[in-house]
Amino acid sequence: MLLNTLNFLCMGTGTAGAEGGTQQSSGSFTMIIMMVAMLVLMYFIMIRPQKKKQQEEQKLRDSVQIGDEITTIGGINGRVVTVKEDSIVLETGAERNKLKIMRWAIQTNNTANERAESEKAAFEAAKAAEKEEKKASKRRSKKNEEEE
């Protein structure tokens, strides 16, 4: 019934005679291929990126260590004091108030972000120094060629 309705919408309102039977079956085959292609496209556009993001968030939550500065979903900033299976204890403010929160409430790990940024900056600085060294060696080799 559903297939007939889809064929009706795609092919128009023609009657299926002796010759139209093969045309209708090829149209339904095309329709099935188009539906499968749409499902595959939806998977790669919507579902796969969402799963990747969830995996990254889970990895972030599992990598929390004592001493890390984190921000919760509610916007609370604090330093991790205790790490348990499904919860952590945060120390917030100058008065050292302690809050027990669930792991799923962690939004960002500020300490890990700072480490990643510093590593990225160090890598870029090393890359820039390497480029400068190559330029300097080229200049030296050109200078040596001109002197000879």
Short mmCIF file of N, CA and C in Angstrom, two decimals:
data_model
loop_
_atom_site.label_atom_id
_atom_site.label_comp_id
_atom_site.label_asym_id
_atom_site.label_seq_id
_atom_site.Cartn_x
_atom_site.Cartn_y
_atom_site.Cartn_z
N MET A 1 0.83 -1.19 0.00
CA MET A 1 0.00 0.00 0.00
C MET A 1 0.87 1.25 0.00
N LEU A 2 1.88 1.29 0.89
CA LEU A 2 2.77 2.44 0.97
C LEU A 2 3.57 2.59 -0.31
N LEU A 3 4.03 1.48 -0.84
CA LEU A 3 4.81 1.53 -2.08
C LEU A 3 3.97 2.06 -3.23
N ASN A 4 2.70 1.63 -3.29
CA ASN A 4 1.80 2.13 -4.33
C ASN A 4 1.58 3.63 -4.18
N THR A 5 1.46 4.09 -2.96
CA THR A 5 1.26 5.52 -2.72
C THR A 5 2.49 6.30 -3.16
N LEU A 6 3.69 5.77 -2.83
CA LEU A 6 4.91 6.44 -3.25
C LEU A 6 5.05 6.46 -4.76
N ASN A 7 4.69 5.35 -5.41
CA ASN A 7 4.72 5.31 -6.87
C ASN A 7 3.74 6.30 -7.45
N PHE A 8 2.58 6.42 -6.85
CA PHE A 8 1.58 7.36 -7.31
C PHE A 8 2.12 8.79 -7.25
N LEU A 9 2.81 9.10 -6.16
CA LEU A 9 3.36 10.45 -6.01
C LEU A 9 4.52 10.72 -6.95
N CYS A 10 5.35 9.72 -7.19
CA CYS A 10 6.54 9.91 -8.02
C CYS A 10 6.24 9.81 -9.51
N MET A 11 5.40 8.89 -9.90
CA MET A 11 5.20 8.60 -11.31
C MET A 11 4.02 9.36 -11.92
N GLY A 12 3.19 9.90 -11.12
CA GLY A 12 2.01 10.57 -11.65
C GLY A 12 0.81 9.66 -11.55
N THR A 13 -0.28 10.04 -12.19
CA THR A 13 -1.54 9.30 -12.07
C THR A 13 -1.82 8.52 -13.35
N GLY A 14 -0.92 7.67 -13.74
CA GLY A 14 -1.14 6.82 -14.92
C GLY A 14 -1.70 5.47 -14.51
N THR A 15 -2.41 4.81 -15.43
CA THR A 15 -2.91 3.48 -15.14
C THR A 15 -1.89 2.47 -15.63
N ALA A 16 -1.74 1.40 -14.91
CA ALA A 16 -0.75 0.38 -15.25
C ALA A 16 -1.40 -0.67 -16.12
N GLY A 17 -1.06 -0.66 -17.39
CA GLY A 17 -1.57 -1.66 -18.31
C GLY A 17 -0.57 -2.78 -18.46
N ALA A 18 -0.57 -3.46 -19.59
CA ALA A 18 0.36 -4.55 -19.83
C ALA A 18 1.79 -4.02 -19.97
N GLU A 19 1.94 -2.89 -20.65
CA GLU A 19 3.27 -2.32 -20.82
C GLU A 19 3.67 -1.51 -19.58
N GLY A 20 2.74 -0.96 -18.88
CA GLY A 20 3.02 -0.13 -17.71
C GLY A 20 3.47 -0.92 -16.51
N GLY A 21 3.26 -2.22 -16.47
CA GLY A 21 3.65 -3.05 -15.34
C GLY A 21 5.15 -3.06 -15.13
N THR A 22 5.93 -3.18 -16.21
CA THR A 22 7.38 -3.17 -16.09
C THR A 22 7.87 -1.77 -15.74
N GLN A 23 7.18 -0.76 -16.26
CA GLN A 23 7.57 0.61 -15.94
C GLN A 23 7.34 0.90 -14.46
N GLN A 24 6.23 0.38 -13.93
CA GLN A 24 5.93 0.60 -12.52
C GLN A 24 6.92 -0.14 -11.63
N SER A 25 7.35 -1.35 -11.99
CA SER A 25 8.31 -2.09 -11.17
C SER A 25 9.69 -1.42 -11.20
N SER A 26 10.09 -0.89 -12.36
CA SER A 26 11.38 -0.19 -12.41
C SER A 26 11.29 1.12 -11.62
N GLY A 27 10.14 1.75 -11.61
CA GLY A 27 9.94 2.97 -10.82
C GLY A 27 10.01 2.68 -9.34
N SER A 28 9.45 1.55 -8.90
CA SER A 28 9.51 1.21 -7.48
C SER A 28 10.94 0.86 -7.07
N PHE A 29 11.67 0.20 -7.98
CA PHE A 29 13.07 -0.12 -7.69
C PHE A 29 13.89 1.16 -7.54
N THR A 30 13.65 2.11 -8.41
CA THR A 30 14.33 3.41 -8.34
C THR A 30 13.97 4.12 -7.04
N MET A 31 12.74 4.04 -6.66
CA MET A 31 12.28 4.69 -5.43
C MET A 31 12.96 4.08 -4.20
N ILE A 32 13.10 2.77 -4.18
CA ILE A 32 13.77 2.10 -3.06
C ILE A 32 15.23 2.53 -2.99
N ILE A 33 15.89 2.60 -4.14
CA ILE A 33 17.29 3.04 -4.17
C ILE A 33 17.41 4.47 -3.67
N MET A 34 16.48 5.32 -4.06
CA MET A 34 16.51 6.72 -3.60
C MET A 34 16.30 6.80 -2.09
N MET A 35 15.41 6.00 -1.55
CA MET A 35 15.16 6.00 -0.12
C MET A 35 16.39 5.53 0.65
N VAL A 36 17.04 4.48 0.16
CA VAL A 36 18.25 3.97 0.80
C VAL A 36 19.35 5.04 0.74
N ALA A 37 19.48 5.70 -0.40
CA ALA A 37 20.48 6.75 -0.53
C ALA A 37 20.21 7.90 0.45
N MET A 38 18.95 8.25 0.64
CA MET A 38 18.58 9.31 1.59
C MET A 38 18.92 8.89 3.02
N LEU A 39 18.67 7.63 3.37
CA LEU A 39 19.01 7.15 4.71
C LEU A 39 20.51 7.18 4.95
N VAL A 40 21.29 6.78 3.95
CA VAL A 40 22.75 6.81 4.07
C VAL A 40 23.22 8.25 4.21
N LEU A 41 22.67 9.14 3.43
CA LEU A 41 23.03 10.55 3.51
C LEU A 41 22.69 11.13 4.88
N MET A 42 21.52 10.80 5.40
CA MET A 42 21.13 11.27 6.74
C MET A 42 22.08 10.73 7.80
N TYR A 43 22.52 9.49 7.65
CA TYR A 43 23.47 8.91 8.60
C TYR A 43 24.75 9.72 8.64
N PHE A 44 25.31 10.02 7.46
CA PHE A 44 26.59 10.72 7.41
C PHE A 44 26.46 12.20 7.77
N ILE A 45 25.31 12.80 7.59
CA ILE A 45 25.14 14.22 7.91
C ILE A 45 24.72 14.42 9.36
N MET A 46 23.87 13.56 9.90
CA MET A 46 23.30 13.82 11.23
C MET A 46 23.80 12.86 12.31
N ILE A 47 23.70 11.59 12.09
CA ILE A 47 23.93 10.61 13.16
C ILE A 47 25.41 10.44 13.46
N ARG A 48 26.24 10.29 12.46
CA ARG A 48 27.66 10.03 12.67
C ARG A 48 28.37 11.17 13.40
N PRO A 49 28.18 12.44 13.02
CA PRO A 49 28.82 13.52 13.78
C PRO A 49 28.35 13.60 15.23
N GLN A 50 27.08 13.29 15.46
CA GLN A 50 26.57 13.32 16.83
C GLN A 50 27.23 12.21 17.67
N LYS A 51 27.41 11.04 17.10
CA LYS A 51 28.08 9.95 17.83
C LYS A 51 29.52 10.31 18.13
N LYS A 52 30.22 10.94 17.18
CA LYS A 52 31.59 11.35 17.41
C LYS A 52 31.67 12.35 18.55
N LYS A 53 30.74 13.29 18.57
CA LYS A 53 30.72 14.30 19.63
C LYS A 53 30.47 13.65 20.98
N GLN A 54 29.55 12.70 21.03
CA GLN A 54 29.27 12.00 22.29
C GLN A 54 30.49 11.22 22.77
N GLN A 55 31.21 10.59 21.86
CA GLN A 55 32.41 9.84 22.22
C GLN A 55 33.49 10.78 22.77
N GLU A 56 33.64 11.95 22.16
CA GLU A 56 34.62 12.93 22.65
C GLU A 56 34.25 13.42 24.04
N GLU A 57 32.96 13.68 24.26
CA GLU A 57 32.50 14.13 25.58
C GLU A 57 32.75 13.06 26.63
N GLN A 58 32.49 11.81 26.29
CA GLN A 58 32.72 10.71 27.23
C GLN A 58 34.21 10.57 27.53
N LYS A 59 35.04 10.73 26.52
CA LYS A 59 36.48 10.66 26.71
C LYS A 59 36.94 11.79 27.64
N LEU A 60 36.37 12.98 27.46
CA LEU A 60 36.69 14.11 28.33
C LEU A 60 36.30 13.82 29.77
N ARG A 61 35.13 13.27 29.97
CA ARG A 61 34.65 12.98 31.33
C ARG A 61 35.45 11.86 31.98
N ASP A 62 35.91 10.91 31.20
CA ASP A 62 36.70 9.81 31.76
C ASP A 62 38.13 10.23 32.07
N SER A 63 38.62 11.29 31.42
CA SER A 63 40.01 11.70 31.61
C SER A 63 40.19 12.72 32.73
N VAL A 64 39.15 13.04 33.48
CA VAL A 64 39.26 14.00 34.57
C VAL A 64 40.12 13.42 35.68
N GLN A 65 41.08 14.23 36.16
CA GLN A 65 41.98 13.79 37.21
C GLN A 65 41.91 14.77 38.38
N ILE A 66 42.44 14.35 39.51
CA ILE A 66 42.48 15.21 40.68
C ILE A 66 43.38 16.40 40.37
N GLY A 67 42.89 17.59 40.68
CA GLY A 67 43.64 18.82 40.44
C GLY A 67 43.22 19.56 39.18
N ASP A 68 42.41 18.94 38.34
CA ASP A 68 41.94 19.60 37.12
C ASP A 68 40.92 20.68 37.45
N GLU A 69 40.98 21.78 36.70
CA GLU A 69 39.97 22.83 36.80
C GLU A 69 38.90 22.50 35.77
N ILE A 70 37.64 22.38 36.22
CA ILE A 70 36.56 22.03 35.31
C ILE A 70 35.42 23.03 35.42
N THR A 71 34.56 23.02 34.42
CA THR A 71 33.33 23.80 34.41
C THR A 71 32.18 22.82 34.21
N THR A 72 31.14 22.96 35.02
CA THR A 72 29.98 22.07 34.91
C THR A 72 28.98 22.63 33.92
N ILE A 73 27.98 21.83 33.61
CA ILE A 73 26.92 22.26 32.71
C ILE A 73 26.18 23.46 33.29
N GLY A 74 26.09 23.53 34.60
CA GLY A 74 25.42 24.64 35.27
C GLY A 74 26.26 25.88 35.40
N GLY A 75 27.54 25.82 34.97
CA GLY A 75 28.40 26.99 35.00
C GLY A 75 29.25 27.10 36.25
N ILE A 76 29.31 26.07 37.06
CA ILE A 76 30.11 26.09 38.28
C ILE A 76 31.55 25.73 37.92
N ASN A 77 32.48 26.58 38.34
CA ASN A 77 33.91 26.32 38.13
C ASN A 77 34.50 25.81 39.42
N GLY A 78 35.40 24.85 39.32
CA GLY A 78 36.04 24.34 40.51
C GLY A 78 37.20 23.42 40.20
N ARG A 79 37.91 23.04 41.24
CA ARG A 79 39.05 22.14 41.14
C ARG A 79 38.63 20.77 41.66
N VAL A 80 38.99 19.72 40.94
CA VAL A 80 38.60 18.36 41.31
C VAL A 80 39.42 17.92 42.52
N VAL A 81 38.71 17.44 43.56
CA VAL A 81 39.35 16.97 44.78
C VAL A 81 39.31 15.45 44.84
N THR A 82 38.18 14.87 44.49
CA THR A 82 38.00 13.42 44.56
C THR A 82 37.34 12.93 43.28
N VAL A 83 37.82 11.81 42.77
CA VAL A 83 37.24 11.19 41.57
C VAL A 83 36.74 9.81 41.95
N LYS A 84 35.45 9.57 41.68
CA LYS A 84 34.85 8.26 41.93
C LYS A 84 34.32 7.71 40.61
N GLU A 85 33.71 6.55 40.68
CA GLU A 85 33.18 5.86 39.50
C GLU A 85 32.22 6.75 38.70
N ASP A 86 31.19 7.28 39.36
CA ASP A 86 30.18 8.04 38.64
C ASP A 86 30.02 9.47 39.15
N SER A 87 30.86 9.91 40.07
CA SER A 87 30.77 11.26 40.60
C SER A 87 32.15 11.82 40.91
N ILE A 88 32.19 13.14 41.08
CA ILE A 88 33.44 13.79 41.48
C ILE A 88 33.10 14.84 42.53
N VAL A 89 34.09 15.23 43.32
CA VAL A 89 33.91 16.27 44.32
C VAL A 89 34.74 17.47 43.87
N LEU A 90 34.06 18.64 43.78
CA LEU A 90 34.71 19.87 43.38
C LEU A 90 34.95 20.76 44.58
N GLU A 91 36.01 21.52 44.52
CA GLU A 91 36.30 22.53 45.53
C GLU A 91 36.17 23.88 44.83
N THR A 92 35.26 24.71 45.33
CA THR A 92 35.00 25.98 44.67
C THR A 92 35.26 27.15 45.60
N GLY A 93 35.66 28.26 45.03
CA GLY A 93 35.78 29.52 45.76
C GLY A 93 36.91 29.56 46.76
N ALA A 94 37.08 30.75 47.35
CA ALA A 94 38.13 30.98 48.33
C ALA A 94 37.84 30.27 49.65
N GLU A 95 36.58 30.02 49.92
CA GLU A 95 36.19 29.35 51.17
C GLU A 95 36.30 27.84 51.06
N ARG A 96 36.69 27.36 49.92
CA ARG A 96 36.88 25.93 49.67
C ARG A 96 35.64 25.10 49.93
N ASN A 97 34.52 25.59 49.41
CA ASN A 97 33.28 24.82 49.50
C ASN A 97 33.41 23.60 48.61
N LYS A 98 32.86 22.49 49.06
CA LYS A 98 32.94 21.25 48.29
C LYS A 98 31.57 20.87 47.79
N LEU A 99 31.52 20.50 46.52
CA LEU A 99 30.28 20.06 45.87
C LEU A 99 30.50 18.69 45.25
N LYS A 100 29.53 17.82 45.44
CA LYS A 100 29.59 16.52 44.79
C LYS A 100 28.70 16.61 43.56
N ILE A 101 29.28 16.33 42.39
CA ILE A 101 28.50 16.37 41.14
C ILE A 101 28.69 15.05 40.41
N MET A 102 27.78 14.78 39.52
CA MET A 102 27.87 13.57 38.70
C MET A 102 28.80 13.84 37.51
N ARG A 103 29.44 12.80 37.02
CA ARG A 103 30.37 12.95 35.90
C ARG A 103 29.70 13.51 34.65
N TRP A 104 28.44 13.15 34.42
CA TRP A 104 27.77 13.61 33.22
C TRP A 104 27.56 15.11 33.22
N ALA A 105 27.73 15.78 34.37
CA ALA A 105 27.52 17.21 34.46
C ALA A 105 28.77 18.02 34.09
N ILE A 106 29.87 17.36 33.73
CA ILE A 106 31.08 18.06 33.34
C ILE A 106 30.92 18.56 31.91
N GLN A 107 31.15 19.87 31.73
CA GLN A 107 31.06 20.43 30.39
C GLN A 107 32.44 20.57 29.75
N THR A 108 33.37 21.19 30.47
CA THR A 108 34.72 21.35 29.93
C THR A 108 35.76 21.08 31.00
N ASN A 109 36.91 20.65 30.57
CA ASN A 109 38.07 20.46 31.45
C ASN A 109 39.04 21.57 31.09
N ASN A 110 39.04 22.65 31.87
CA ASN A 110 39.85 23.82 31.56
C ASN A 110 41.34 23.51 31.58
N THR A 111 41.78 22.67 32.48
CA THR A 111 43.19 22.31 32.58
C THR A 111 43.63 21.57 31.32
N ALA A 112 42.83 20.64 30.86
CA ALA A 112 43.17 19.89 29.64
C ALA A 112 43.16 20.81 28.43
N ASN A 113 42.22 21.76 28.38
CA ASN A 113 42.17 22.71 27.28
C ASN A 113 43.43 23.57 27.26
N GLU A 114 43.86 24.03 28.44
CA GLU A 114 45.08 24.84 28.52
C GLU A 114 46.30 24.03 28.10
N ARG A 115 46.37 22.76 28.51
CA ARG A 115 47.47 21.90 28.10
C ARG A 115 47.50 21.73 26.59
N ALA A 116 46.32 21.50 26.01
CA ALA A 116 46.24 21.31 24.56
C ALA A 116 46.66 22.57 23.82
N GLU A 117 46.24 23.74 24.33
CA GLU A 117 46.61 25.00 23.69
C GLU A 117 48.12 25.25 23.79
N SER A 118 48.70 24.95 24.94
CA SER A 118 50.14 25.16 25.09
C SER A 118 50.93 24.20 24.20
N GLU A 119 50.47 22.95 24.09
CA GLU A 119 51.14 22.00 23.20
C GLU A 119 51.03 22.45 21.75
N LYS A 120 49.87 22.96 21.37
CA LYS A 120 49.67 23.45 20.01
C LYS A 120 50.58 24.64 19.73
N ALA A 121 50.67 25.57 20.71
CA ALA A 121 51.54 26.74 20.54
C ALA A 121 53.01 26.31 20.44
N ALA A 122 53.42 25.34 21.25
CA ALA A 122 54.80 24.85 21.19
C ALA A 122 55.08 24.18 19.85
N PHE A 123 54.13 23.43 19.33
CA PHE A 123 54.29 22.77 18.04
C PHE A 123 54.42 23.80 16.92
N GLU A 124 53.56 24.83 16.97
CA GLU A 124 53.61 25.87 15.94
C GLU A 124 54.92 26.65 16.03
N ALA A 125 55.41 26.92 17.24
CA ALA A 125 56.68 27.62 17.40
C ALA A 125 57.83 26.79 16.86
N ALA A 126 57.81 25.49 17.11
CA ALA A 126 58.85 24.61 16.59
C ALA A 126 58.80 24.56 15.07
N LYS A 127 57.61 24.54 14.52
CA LYS A 127 57.44 24.52 13.07
C LYS A 127 57.97 25.81 12.45
N ALA A 128 57.67 26.95 13.09
CA ALA A 128 58.15 28.24 12.60
C ALA A 128 59.67 28.32 12.68
N ALA A 129 60.25 27.81 13.77
CA ALA A 129 61.70 27.81 13.93
C ALA A 129 62.35 26.93 12.86
N GLU A 130 61.72 25.82 12.53
CA GLU A 130 62.24 24.93 11.50
C GLU A 130 62.22 25.61 10.13
N LYS A 131 61.16 26.35 9.84
CA LYS A 131 61.09 27.09 8.58
C LYS A 131 62.19 28.15 8.50
N GLU A 132 62.37 28.86 9.60
CA GLU A 132 63.41 29.89 9.64
C GLU A 132 64.79 29.27 9.44
N GLU A 133 65.01 28.11 10.03
CA GLU A 133 66.29 27.42 9.88
C GLU A 133 66.53 27.02 8.42
N LYS A 134 65.46 26.55 7.75
CA LYS A 134 65.59 26.18 6.34
C LYS A 134 65.90 27.39 5.49
N LYS A 135 65.22 28.52 5.78
CA LYS A 135 65.49 29.74 5.03
C LYS A 135 66.93 30.19 5.24
N ALA A 136 67.39 30.12 6.47
CA ALA A 136 68.75 30.54 6.78
C ALA A 136 69.77 29.64 6.08
N SER A 137 69.52 28.36 6.05
CA SER A 137 70.45 27.44 5.38
C SER A 137 70.47 27.68 3.87
N LYS A 138 69.32 28.02 3.30
CA LYS A 138 69.27 28.34 1.86
C LYS A 138 70.08 29.61 1.58
N ARG A 139 69.95 30.60 2.46
CA ARG A 139 70.70 31.85 2.28
C ARG A 139 72.20 31.57 2.36
N ARG A 140 72.60 30.75 3.34
CA ARG A 140 74.01 30.41 3.49
C ARG A 140 74.55 29.69 2.25
N SER A 141 73.75 28.76 1.72
CA SER A 141 74.20 28.01 0.55
C SER A 141 74.29 28.92 -0.68
N LYS A 142 73.37 29.86 -0.82
CA LYS A 142 73.44 30.81 -1.94
C LYS A 142 74.66 31.71 -1.79
N LYS A 143 74.93 32.13 -0.57
CA LYS A 143 76.06 33.01 -0.32
C LYS A 143 77.37 32.28 -0.63
N ASN A 144 77.45 31.01 -0.24
CA ASN A 144 78.63 30.20 -0.52
C ASN A 144 78.83 30.01 -2.03
N GLU A 145 77.75 29.82 -2.78
CA GLU A 145 77.82 29.65 -4.23
C GLU A 145 78.32 30.93 -4.89
N GLU A 146 77.86 32.09 -4.39
CA GLU A 146 78.27 33.36 -4.97
C GLU A 146 79.75 33.63 -4.69
N GLU A 147 80.24 33.22 -3.55
CA GLU A 147 81.64 33.45 -3.19
C GLU A 147 82.57 32.60 -4.02
N GLU A 148 82.12 31.42 -4.45
CA GLU A 148 82.97 30.52 -5.22
C GLU A 148 83.03 30.99 -6.61
#
